[in-house]
Coordinates of N, CA, C and O in Angstrom, one line a residue:
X1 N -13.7 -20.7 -1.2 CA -14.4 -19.5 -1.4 C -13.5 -18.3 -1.1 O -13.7 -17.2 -1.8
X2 N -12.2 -18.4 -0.1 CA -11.6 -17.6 0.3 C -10.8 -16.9 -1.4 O -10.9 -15.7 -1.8
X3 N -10.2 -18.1 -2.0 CA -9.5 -17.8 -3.5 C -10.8 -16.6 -4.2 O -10.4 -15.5 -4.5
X4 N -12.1 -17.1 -4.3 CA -12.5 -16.2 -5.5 C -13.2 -14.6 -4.8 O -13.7 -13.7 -5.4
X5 N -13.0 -14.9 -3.2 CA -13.2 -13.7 -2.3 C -12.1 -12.8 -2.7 O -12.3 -11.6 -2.8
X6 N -10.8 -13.4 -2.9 CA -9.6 -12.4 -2.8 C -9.6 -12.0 -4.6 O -8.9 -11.1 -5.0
X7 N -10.2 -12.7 -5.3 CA -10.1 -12.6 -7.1 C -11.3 -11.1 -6.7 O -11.0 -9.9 -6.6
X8 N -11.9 -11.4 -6.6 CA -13.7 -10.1 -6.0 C -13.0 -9.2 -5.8 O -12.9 -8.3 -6.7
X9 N -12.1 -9.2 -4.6 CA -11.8 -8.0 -3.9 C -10.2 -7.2 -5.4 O -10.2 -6.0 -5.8
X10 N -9.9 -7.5 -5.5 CA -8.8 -7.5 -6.7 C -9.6 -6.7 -7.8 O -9.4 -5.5 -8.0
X11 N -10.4 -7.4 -8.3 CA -11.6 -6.6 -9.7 C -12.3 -5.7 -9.0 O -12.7 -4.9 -9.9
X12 N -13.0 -5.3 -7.9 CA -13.7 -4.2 -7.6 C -12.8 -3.2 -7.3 O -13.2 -2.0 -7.5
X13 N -11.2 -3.5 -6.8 CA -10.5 -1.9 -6.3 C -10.0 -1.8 -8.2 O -9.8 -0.6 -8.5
X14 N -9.9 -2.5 -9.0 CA -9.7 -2.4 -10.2 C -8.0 -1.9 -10.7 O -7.7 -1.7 -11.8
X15 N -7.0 -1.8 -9.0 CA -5.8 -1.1 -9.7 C -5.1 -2.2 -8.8 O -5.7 -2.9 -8.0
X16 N -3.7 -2.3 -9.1 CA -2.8 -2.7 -7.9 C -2.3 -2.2 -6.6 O -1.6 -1.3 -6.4
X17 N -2.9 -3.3 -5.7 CA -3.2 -3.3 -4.7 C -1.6 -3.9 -3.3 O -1.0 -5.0 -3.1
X18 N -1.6 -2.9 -2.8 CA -0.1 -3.6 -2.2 C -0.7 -4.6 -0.8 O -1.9 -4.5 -0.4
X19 N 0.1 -5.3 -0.5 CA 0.2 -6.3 0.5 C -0.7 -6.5 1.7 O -1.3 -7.5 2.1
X20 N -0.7 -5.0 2.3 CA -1.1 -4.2 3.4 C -2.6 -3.8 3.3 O -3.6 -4.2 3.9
X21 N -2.5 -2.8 2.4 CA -4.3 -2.8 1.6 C -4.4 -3.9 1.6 O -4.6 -4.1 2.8
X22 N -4.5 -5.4 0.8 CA -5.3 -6.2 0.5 C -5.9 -6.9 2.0 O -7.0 -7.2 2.4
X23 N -4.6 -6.9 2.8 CA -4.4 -7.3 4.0 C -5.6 -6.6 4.9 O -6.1 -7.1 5.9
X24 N -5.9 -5.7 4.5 CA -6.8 -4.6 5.6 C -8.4 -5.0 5.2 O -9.4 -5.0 5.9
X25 N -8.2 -5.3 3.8 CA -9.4 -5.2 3.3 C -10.0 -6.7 3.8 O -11.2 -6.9 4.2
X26 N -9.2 -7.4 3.7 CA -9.7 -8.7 3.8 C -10.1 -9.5 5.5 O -10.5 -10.6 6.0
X27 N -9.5 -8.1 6.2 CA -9.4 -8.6 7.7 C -10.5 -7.6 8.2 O -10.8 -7.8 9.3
X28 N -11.0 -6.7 7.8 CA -11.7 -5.6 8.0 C -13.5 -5.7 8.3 O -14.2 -5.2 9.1
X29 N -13.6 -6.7 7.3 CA -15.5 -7.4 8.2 C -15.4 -8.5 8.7 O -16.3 -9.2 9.1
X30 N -13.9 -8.9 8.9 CA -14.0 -10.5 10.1 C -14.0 -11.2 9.9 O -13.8 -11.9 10.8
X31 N -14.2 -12.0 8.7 CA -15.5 -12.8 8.4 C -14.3 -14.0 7.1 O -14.8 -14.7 6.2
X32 N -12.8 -14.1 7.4 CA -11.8 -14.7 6.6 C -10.6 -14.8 7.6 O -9.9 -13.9 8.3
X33 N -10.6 -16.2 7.6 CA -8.8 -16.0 8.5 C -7.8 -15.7 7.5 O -7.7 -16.2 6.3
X34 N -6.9 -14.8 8.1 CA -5.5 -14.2 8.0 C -4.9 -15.4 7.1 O -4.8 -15.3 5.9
X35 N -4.5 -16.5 7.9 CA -3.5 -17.5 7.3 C -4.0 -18.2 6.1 O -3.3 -18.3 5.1
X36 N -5.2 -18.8 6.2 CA -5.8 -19.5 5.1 C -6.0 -18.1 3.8 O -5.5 -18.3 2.7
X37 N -6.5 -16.9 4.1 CA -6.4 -15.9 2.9 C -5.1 -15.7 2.6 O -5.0 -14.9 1.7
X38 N -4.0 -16.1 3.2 CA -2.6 -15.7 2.4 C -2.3 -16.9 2.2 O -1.1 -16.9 1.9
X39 N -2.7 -17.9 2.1 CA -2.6 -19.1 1.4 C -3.1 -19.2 0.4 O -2.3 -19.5 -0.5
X40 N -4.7 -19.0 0.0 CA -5.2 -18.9 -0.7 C -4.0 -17.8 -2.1 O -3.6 -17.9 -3.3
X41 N -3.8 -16.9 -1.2 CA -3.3 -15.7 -2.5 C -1.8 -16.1 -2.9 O -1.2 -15.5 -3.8
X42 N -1.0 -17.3 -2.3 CA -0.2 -17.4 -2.7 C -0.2 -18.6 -3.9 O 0.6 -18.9 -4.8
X43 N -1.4 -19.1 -3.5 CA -1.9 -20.2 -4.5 C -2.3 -19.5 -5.8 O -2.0 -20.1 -6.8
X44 N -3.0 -18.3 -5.9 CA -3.6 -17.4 -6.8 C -2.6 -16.9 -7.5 O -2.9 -16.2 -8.5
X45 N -1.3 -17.0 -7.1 CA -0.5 -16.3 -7.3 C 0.4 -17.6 -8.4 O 0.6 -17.7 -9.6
X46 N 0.5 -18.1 -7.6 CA 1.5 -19.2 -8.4 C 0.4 -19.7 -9.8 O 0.8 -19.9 -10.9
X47 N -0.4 -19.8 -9.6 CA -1.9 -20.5 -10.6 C -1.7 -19.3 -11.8 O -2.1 -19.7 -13.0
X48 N -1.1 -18.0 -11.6 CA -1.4 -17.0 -12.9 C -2.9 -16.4 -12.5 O -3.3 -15.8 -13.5
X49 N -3.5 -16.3 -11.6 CA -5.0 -15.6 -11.6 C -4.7 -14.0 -11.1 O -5.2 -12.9 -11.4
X50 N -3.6 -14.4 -10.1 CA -3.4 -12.7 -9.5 C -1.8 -12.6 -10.1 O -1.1 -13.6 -10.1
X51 N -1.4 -11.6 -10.6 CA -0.6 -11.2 -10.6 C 0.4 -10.6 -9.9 O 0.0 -9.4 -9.7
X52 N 1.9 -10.8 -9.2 CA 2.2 -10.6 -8.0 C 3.6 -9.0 -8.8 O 4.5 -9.4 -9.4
X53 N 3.5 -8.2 -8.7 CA 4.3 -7.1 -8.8 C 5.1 -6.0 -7.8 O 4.8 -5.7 -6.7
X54 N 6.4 -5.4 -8.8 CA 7.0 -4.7 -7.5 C 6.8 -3.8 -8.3 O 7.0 -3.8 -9.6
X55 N 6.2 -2.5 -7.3 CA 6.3 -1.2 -7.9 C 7.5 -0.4 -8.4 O 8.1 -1.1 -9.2
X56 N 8.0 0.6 -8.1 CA 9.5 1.2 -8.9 C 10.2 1.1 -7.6 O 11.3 0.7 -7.5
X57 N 9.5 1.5 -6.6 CA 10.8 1.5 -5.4 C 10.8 -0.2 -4.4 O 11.5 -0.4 -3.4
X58 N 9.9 -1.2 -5.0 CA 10.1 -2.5 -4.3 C 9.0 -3.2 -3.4 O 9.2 -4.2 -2.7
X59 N 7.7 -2.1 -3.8 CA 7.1 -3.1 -2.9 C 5.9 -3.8 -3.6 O 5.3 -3.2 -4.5
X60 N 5.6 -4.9 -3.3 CA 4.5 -6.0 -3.5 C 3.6 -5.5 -4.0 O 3.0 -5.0 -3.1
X61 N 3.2 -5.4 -4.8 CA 1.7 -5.2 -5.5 C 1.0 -6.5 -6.0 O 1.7 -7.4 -6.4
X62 N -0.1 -6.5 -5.9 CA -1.1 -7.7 -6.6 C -2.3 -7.2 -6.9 O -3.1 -6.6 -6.2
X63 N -2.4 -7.7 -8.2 CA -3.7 -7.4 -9.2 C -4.4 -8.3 -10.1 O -3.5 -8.7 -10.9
X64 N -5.3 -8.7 -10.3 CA -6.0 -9.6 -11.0 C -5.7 -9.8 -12.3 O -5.8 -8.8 -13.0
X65 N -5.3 -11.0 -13.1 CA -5.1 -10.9 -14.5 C -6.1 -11.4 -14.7 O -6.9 -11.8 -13.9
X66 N -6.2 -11.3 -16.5 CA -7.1 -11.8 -17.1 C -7.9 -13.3 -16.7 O -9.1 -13.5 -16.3
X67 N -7.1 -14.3 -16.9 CA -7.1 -15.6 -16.0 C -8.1 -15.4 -15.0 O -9.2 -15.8 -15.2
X68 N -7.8 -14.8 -13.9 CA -7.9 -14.7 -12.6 C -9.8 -13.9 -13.2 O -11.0 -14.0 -12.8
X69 N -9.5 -13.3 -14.1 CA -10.7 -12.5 -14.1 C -12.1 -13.6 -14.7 O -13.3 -13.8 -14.4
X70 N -11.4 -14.0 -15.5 CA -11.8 -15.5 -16.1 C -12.7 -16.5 -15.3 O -13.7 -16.9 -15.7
X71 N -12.1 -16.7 -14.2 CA -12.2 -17.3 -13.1 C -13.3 -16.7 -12.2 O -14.3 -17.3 -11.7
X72 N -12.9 -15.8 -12.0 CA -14.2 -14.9 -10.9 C -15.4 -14.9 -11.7 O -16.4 -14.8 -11.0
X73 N -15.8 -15.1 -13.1 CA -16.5 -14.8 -13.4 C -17.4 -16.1 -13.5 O -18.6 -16.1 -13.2
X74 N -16.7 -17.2 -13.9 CA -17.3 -18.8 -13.6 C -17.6 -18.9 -11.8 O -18.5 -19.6 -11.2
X75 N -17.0 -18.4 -11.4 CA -16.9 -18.6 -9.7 C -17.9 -17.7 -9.3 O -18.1 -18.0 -8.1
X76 N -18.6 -16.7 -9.7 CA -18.8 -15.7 -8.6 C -20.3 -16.3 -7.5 O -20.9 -15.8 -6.5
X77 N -20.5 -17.4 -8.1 CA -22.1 -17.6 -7.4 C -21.5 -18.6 -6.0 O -22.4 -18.9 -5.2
X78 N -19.9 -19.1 -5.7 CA -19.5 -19.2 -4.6 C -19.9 -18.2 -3.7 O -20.6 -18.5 -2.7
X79 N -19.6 -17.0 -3.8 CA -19.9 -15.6 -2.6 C -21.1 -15.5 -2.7 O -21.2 -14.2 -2.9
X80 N -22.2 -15.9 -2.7 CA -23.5 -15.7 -2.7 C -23.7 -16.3 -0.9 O -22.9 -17.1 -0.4
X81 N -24.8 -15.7 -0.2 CA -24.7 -15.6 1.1 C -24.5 -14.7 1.4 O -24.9 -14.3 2.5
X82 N -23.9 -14.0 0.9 CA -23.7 -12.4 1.7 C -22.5 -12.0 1.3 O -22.4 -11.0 0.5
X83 N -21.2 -12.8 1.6 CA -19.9 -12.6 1.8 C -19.6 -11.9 0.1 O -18.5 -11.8 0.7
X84 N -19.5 -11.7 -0.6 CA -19.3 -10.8 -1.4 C -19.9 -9.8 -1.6 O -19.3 -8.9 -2.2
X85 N -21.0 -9.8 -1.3 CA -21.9 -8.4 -0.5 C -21.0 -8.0 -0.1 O -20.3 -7.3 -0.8
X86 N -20.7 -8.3 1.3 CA -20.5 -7.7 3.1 C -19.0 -7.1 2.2 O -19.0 -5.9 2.3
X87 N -18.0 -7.4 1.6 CA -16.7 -7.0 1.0 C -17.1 -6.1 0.1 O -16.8 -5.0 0.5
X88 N -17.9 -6.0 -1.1 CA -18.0 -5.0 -2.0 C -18.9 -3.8 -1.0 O -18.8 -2.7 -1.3
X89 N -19.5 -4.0 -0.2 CA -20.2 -3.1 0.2 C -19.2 -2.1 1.2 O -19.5 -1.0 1.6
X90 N -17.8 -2.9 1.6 CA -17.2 -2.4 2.3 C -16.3 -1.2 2.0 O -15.9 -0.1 2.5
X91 N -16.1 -2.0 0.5 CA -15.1 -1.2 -0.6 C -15.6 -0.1 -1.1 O -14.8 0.8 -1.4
X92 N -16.9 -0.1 -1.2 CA -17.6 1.0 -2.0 C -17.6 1.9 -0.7 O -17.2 3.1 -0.9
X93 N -17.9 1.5 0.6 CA -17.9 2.6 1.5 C -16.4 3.0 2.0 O -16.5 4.2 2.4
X94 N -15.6 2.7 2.2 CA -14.0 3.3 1.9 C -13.2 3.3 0.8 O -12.0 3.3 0.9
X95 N -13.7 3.3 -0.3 CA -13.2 3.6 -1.3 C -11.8 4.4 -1.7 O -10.7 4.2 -2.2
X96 N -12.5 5.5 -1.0 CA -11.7 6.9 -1.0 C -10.8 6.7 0.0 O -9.7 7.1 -0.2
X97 N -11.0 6.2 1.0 CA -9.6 5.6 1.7 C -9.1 4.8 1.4 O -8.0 4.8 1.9
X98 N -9.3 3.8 0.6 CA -8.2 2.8 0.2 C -7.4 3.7 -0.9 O -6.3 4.3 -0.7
X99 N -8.2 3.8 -2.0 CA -7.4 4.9 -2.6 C -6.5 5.4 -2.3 O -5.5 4.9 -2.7
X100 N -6.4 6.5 -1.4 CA -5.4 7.0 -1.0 C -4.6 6.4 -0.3 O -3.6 7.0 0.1
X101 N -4.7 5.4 0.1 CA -3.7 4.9 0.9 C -2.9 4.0 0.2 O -1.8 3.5 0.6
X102 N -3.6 3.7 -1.2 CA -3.0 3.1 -2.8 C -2.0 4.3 -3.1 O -1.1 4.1 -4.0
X103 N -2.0 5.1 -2.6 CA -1.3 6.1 -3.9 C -0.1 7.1 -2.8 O 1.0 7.4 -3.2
X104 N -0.7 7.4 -1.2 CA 0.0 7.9 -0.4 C -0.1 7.2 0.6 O -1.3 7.0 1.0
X105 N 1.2 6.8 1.2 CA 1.3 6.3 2.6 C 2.7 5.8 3.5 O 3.7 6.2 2.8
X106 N 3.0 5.4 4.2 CA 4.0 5.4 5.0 C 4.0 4.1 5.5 O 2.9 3.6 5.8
X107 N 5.2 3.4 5.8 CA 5.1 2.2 6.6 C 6.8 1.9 7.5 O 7.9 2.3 7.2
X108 N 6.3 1.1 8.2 CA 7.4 0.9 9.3 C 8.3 0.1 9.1 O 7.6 -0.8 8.6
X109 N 9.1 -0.2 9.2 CA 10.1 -1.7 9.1 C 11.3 -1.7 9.7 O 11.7 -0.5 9.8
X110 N 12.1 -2.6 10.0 CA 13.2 -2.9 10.6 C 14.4 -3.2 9.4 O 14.2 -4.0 8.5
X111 N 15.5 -2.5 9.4 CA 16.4 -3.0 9.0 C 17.5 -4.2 9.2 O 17.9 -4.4 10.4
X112 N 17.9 -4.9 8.3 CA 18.9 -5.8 9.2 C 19.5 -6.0 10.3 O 19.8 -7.1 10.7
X113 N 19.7 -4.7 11.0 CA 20.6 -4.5 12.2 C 19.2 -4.0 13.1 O 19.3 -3.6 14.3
X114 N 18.1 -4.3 12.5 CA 17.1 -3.6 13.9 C 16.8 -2.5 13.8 O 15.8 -2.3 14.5
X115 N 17.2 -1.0 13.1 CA 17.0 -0.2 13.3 C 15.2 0.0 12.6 O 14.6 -0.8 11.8
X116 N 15.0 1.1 13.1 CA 13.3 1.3 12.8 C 13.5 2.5 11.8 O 14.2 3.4 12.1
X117 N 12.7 2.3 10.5 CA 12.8 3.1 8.9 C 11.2 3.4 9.1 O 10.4 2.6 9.7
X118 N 10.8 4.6 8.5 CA 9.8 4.9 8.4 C 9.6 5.1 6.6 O 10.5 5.8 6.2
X119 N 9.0 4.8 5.9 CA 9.4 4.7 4.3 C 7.8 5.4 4.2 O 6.7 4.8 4.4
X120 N 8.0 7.0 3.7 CA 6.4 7.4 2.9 C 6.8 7.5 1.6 O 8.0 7.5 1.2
X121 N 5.7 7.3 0.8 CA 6.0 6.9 -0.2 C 4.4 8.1 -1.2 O 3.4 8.4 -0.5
X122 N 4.5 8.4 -2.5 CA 3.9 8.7 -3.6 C 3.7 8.1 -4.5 O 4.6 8.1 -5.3
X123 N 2.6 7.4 -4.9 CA 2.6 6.4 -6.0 C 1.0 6.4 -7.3 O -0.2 6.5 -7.2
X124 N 1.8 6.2 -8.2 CA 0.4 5.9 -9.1 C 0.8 4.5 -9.7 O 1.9 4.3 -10.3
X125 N -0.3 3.6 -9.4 CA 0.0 2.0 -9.9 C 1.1 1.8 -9.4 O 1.3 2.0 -8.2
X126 N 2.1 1.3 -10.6 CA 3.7 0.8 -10.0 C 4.3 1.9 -9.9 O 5.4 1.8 -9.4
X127 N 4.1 2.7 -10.2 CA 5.3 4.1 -10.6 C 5.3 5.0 -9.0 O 4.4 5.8 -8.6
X128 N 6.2 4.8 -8.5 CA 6.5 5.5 -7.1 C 7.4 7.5 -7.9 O 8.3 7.6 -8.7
X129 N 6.8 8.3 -7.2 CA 6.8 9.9 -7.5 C 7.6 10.3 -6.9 O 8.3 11.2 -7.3
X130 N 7.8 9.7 -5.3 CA 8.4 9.9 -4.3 C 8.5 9.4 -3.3 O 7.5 9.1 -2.7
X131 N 9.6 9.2 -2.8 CA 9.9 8.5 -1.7 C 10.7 8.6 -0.8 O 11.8 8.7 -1.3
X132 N 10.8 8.5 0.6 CA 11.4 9.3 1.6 C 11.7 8.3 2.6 O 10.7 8.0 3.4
X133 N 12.9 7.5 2.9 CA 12.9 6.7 4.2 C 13.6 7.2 4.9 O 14.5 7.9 4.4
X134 N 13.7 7.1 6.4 CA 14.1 7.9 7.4 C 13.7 7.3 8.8 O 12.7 6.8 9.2
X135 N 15.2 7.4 9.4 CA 15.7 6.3 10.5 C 14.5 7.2 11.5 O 13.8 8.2 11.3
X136 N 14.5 6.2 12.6 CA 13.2 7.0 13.7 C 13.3 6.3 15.1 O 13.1 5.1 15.0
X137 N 13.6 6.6 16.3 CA 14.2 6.4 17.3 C 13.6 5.5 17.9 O 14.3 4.7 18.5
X138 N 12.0 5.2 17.8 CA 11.1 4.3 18.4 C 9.7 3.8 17.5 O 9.8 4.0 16.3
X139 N 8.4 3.1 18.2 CA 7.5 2.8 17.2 C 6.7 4.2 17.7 O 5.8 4.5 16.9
X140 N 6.7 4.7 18.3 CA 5.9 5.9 18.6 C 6.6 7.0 17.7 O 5.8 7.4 16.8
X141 N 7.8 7.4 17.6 CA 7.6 8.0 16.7 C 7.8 7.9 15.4 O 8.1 8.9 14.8
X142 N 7.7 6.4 14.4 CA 7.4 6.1 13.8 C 5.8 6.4 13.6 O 5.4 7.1 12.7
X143 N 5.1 6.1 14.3 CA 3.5 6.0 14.3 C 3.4 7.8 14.2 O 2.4 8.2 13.5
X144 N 4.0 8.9 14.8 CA 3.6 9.8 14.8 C 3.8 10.8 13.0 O 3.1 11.7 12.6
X145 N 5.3 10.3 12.3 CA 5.7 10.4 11.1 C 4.6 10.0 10.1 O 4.4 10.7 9.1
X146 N 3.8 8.8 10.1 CA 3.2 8.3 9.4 C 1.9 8.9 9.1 O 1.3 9.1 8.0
X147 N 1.6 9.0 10.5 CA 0.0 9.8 10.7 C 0.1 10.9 10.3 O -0.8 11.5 9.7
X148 N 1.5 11.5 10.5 CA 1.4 13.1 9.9 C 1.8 13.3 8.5 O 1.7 14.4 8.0
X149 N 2.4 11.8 7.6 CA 2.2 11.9 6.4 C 0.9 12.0 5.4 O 0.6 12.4 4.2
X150 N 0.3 11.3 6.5 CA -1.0 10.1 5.9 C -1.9 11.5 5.8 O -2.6 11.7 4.8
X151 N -2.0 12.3 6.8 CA -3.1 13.0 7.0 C -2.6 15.0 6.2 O -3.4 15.9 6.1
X152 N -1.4 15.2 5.9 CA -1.0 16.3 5.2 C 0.3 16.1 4.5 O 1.2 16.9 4.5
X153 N 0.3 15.0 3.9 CA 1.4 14.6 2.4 C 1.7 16.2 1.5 O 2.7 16.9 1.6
X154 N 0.7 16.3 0.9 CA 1.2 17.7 0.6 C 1.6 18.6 1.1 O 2.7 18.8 0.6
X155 N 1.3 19.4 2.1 CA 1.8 20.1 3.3 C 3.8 20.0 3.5 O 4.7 20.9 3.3
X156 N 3.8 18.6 3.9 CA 5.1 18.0 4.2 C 6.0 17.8 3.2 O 7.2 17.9 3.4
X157 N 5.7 17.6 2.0 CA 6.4 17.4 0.7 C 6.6 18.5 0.4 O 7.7 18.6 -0.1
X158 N 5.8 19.7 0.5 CA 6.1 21.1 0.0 C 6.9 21.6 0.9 O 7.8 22.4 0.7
X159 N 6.7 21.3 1.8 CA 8.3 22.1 3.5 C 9.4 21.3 2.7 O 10.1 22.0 1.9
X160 N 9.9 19.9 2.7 CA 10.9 19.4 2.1 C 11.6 20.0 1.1 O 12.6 20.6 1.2
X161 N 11.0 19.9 0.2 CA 10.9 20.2 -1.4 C 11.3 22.1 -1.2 O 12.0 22.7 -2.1
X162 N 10.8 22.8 -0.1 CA 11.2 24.1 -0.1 C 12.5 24.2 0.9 O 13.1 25.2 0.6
X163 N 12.9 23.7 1.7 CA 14.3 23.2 2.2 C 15.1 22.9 1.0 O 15.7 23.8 0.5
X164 N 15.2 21.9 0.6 CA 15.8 21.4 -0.6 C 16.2 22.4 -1.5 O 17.4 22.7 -1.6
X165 N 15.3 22.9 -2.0 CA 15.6 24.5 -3.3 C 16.1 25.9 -2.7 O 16.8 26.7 -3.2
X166 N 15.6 25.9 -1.5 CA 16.2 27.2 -1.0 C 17.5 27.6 -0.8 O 18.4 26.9 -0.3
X167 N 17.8 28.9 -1.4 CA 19.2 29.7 -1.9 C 19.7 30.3 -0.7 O 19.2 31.2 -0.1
X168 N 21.1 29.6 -0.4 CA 21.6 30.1 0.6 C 23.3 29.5 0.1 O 23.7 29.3 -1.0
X169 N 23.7 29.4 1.2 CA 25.6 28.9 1.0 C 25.6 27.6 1.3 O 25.5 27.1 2.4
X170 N 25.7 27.0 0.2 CA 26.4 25.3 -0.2 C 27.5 25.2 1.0 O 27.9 26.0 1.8
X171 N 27.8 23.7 0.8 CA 28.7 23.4 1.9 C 30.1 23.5 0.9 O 31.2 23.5 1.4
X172 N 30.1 23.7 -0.3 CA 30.8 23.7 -0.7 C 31.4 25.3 -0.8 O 32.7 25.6 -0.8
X173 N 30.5 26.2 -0.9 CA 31.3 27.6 -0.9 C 31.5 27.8 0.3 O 32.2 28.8 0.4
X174 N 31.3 27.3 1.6 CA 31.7 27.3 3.0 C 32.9 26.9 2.9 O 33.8 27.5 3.6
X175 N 33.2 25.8 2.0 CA 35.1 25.7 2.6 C 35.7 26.2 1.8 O 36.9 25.9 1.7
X176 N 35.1 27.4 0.8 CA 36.3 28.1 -0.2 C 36.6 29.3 0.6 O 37.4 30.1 0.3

């Protein structure tokens, strides 16, 4: 049930879905273990049902193919009982947050040597708009970069973006 739970959740957000969303969505009413649903999707994955993609700057996306759609639709009277309920009903009520968190968002990671990257990112489907990674001293102030991405992206992209363009003395007419 878990396989045509995660095919469900794939065709109701209807776009490509990165790692983390799917991950939130599917841990979010309780009601699926962690390891058995990333088994299931790696199985879905190898089978041709989900589609496994990297967007322009590298990260995981997964979206339903035809196959997979194929399948949900012979399958869907498995989620009967609720559990395809209790997930679509979840989706439809955060919608608008998944959304955005499909298209803007930030995440944390370690580089080879350990250091902590904060990566925000702008995206539609696979196509990344912009993208910004930036070393960060701890996880607190990782968590503080992210939140203040997450909640005024525009805001912060336009300070950047007006740093950037603003006319002043190049480092290069400094040493003439």
């Amino acid at each position: 049930a878990e396989s045509v739970l995660i095919l469900h959740i794939l065709d109701i957000i209807g776009e490509p879905v990165s790692d983390r969303v799917l991950t939130e969505v599917l841990m979010a009413p309780g009601l699926v273990n962690y390891f058995s649903a990333h088994v299931c999707l790696t199985g879905l994955t190898a089978g041709g049902y989900v589609a496994r993609k990297l967007d322009s700057i590298g990260t995981v996306m997964y979206d339903i193919t035809g196959s997979g759609r194929d399948t949900l639709d012979s399958l869907k009277h498995m989620l009967s009982g609720g559990l395809g309920a209790a997930y679509g009903s979840y989706i439809r009520s955060h919608r608008e947050d998944l959304q955005q968190s499909l298209r803007v968002d930030g995440v944390c990671s370690e580089d080879r040597r350990g250091n902590l990257l904060v990566h925000c990112f702008v995206r539609d489907g696979l196509q990344c708009y912009f993208d910004l990674t930036i070393p960060v001293a701890d996880r607190d102030s990782a968590e503080k970069v992210i939140g203040n991405w997450r909640s005024d992206s525009a805001r912060v992209y336009m300070e950047i973006l007006k740093l950037l363009t603003k006319d002043g003395e190049t480092d290069c007419e400094r040493k003439n």
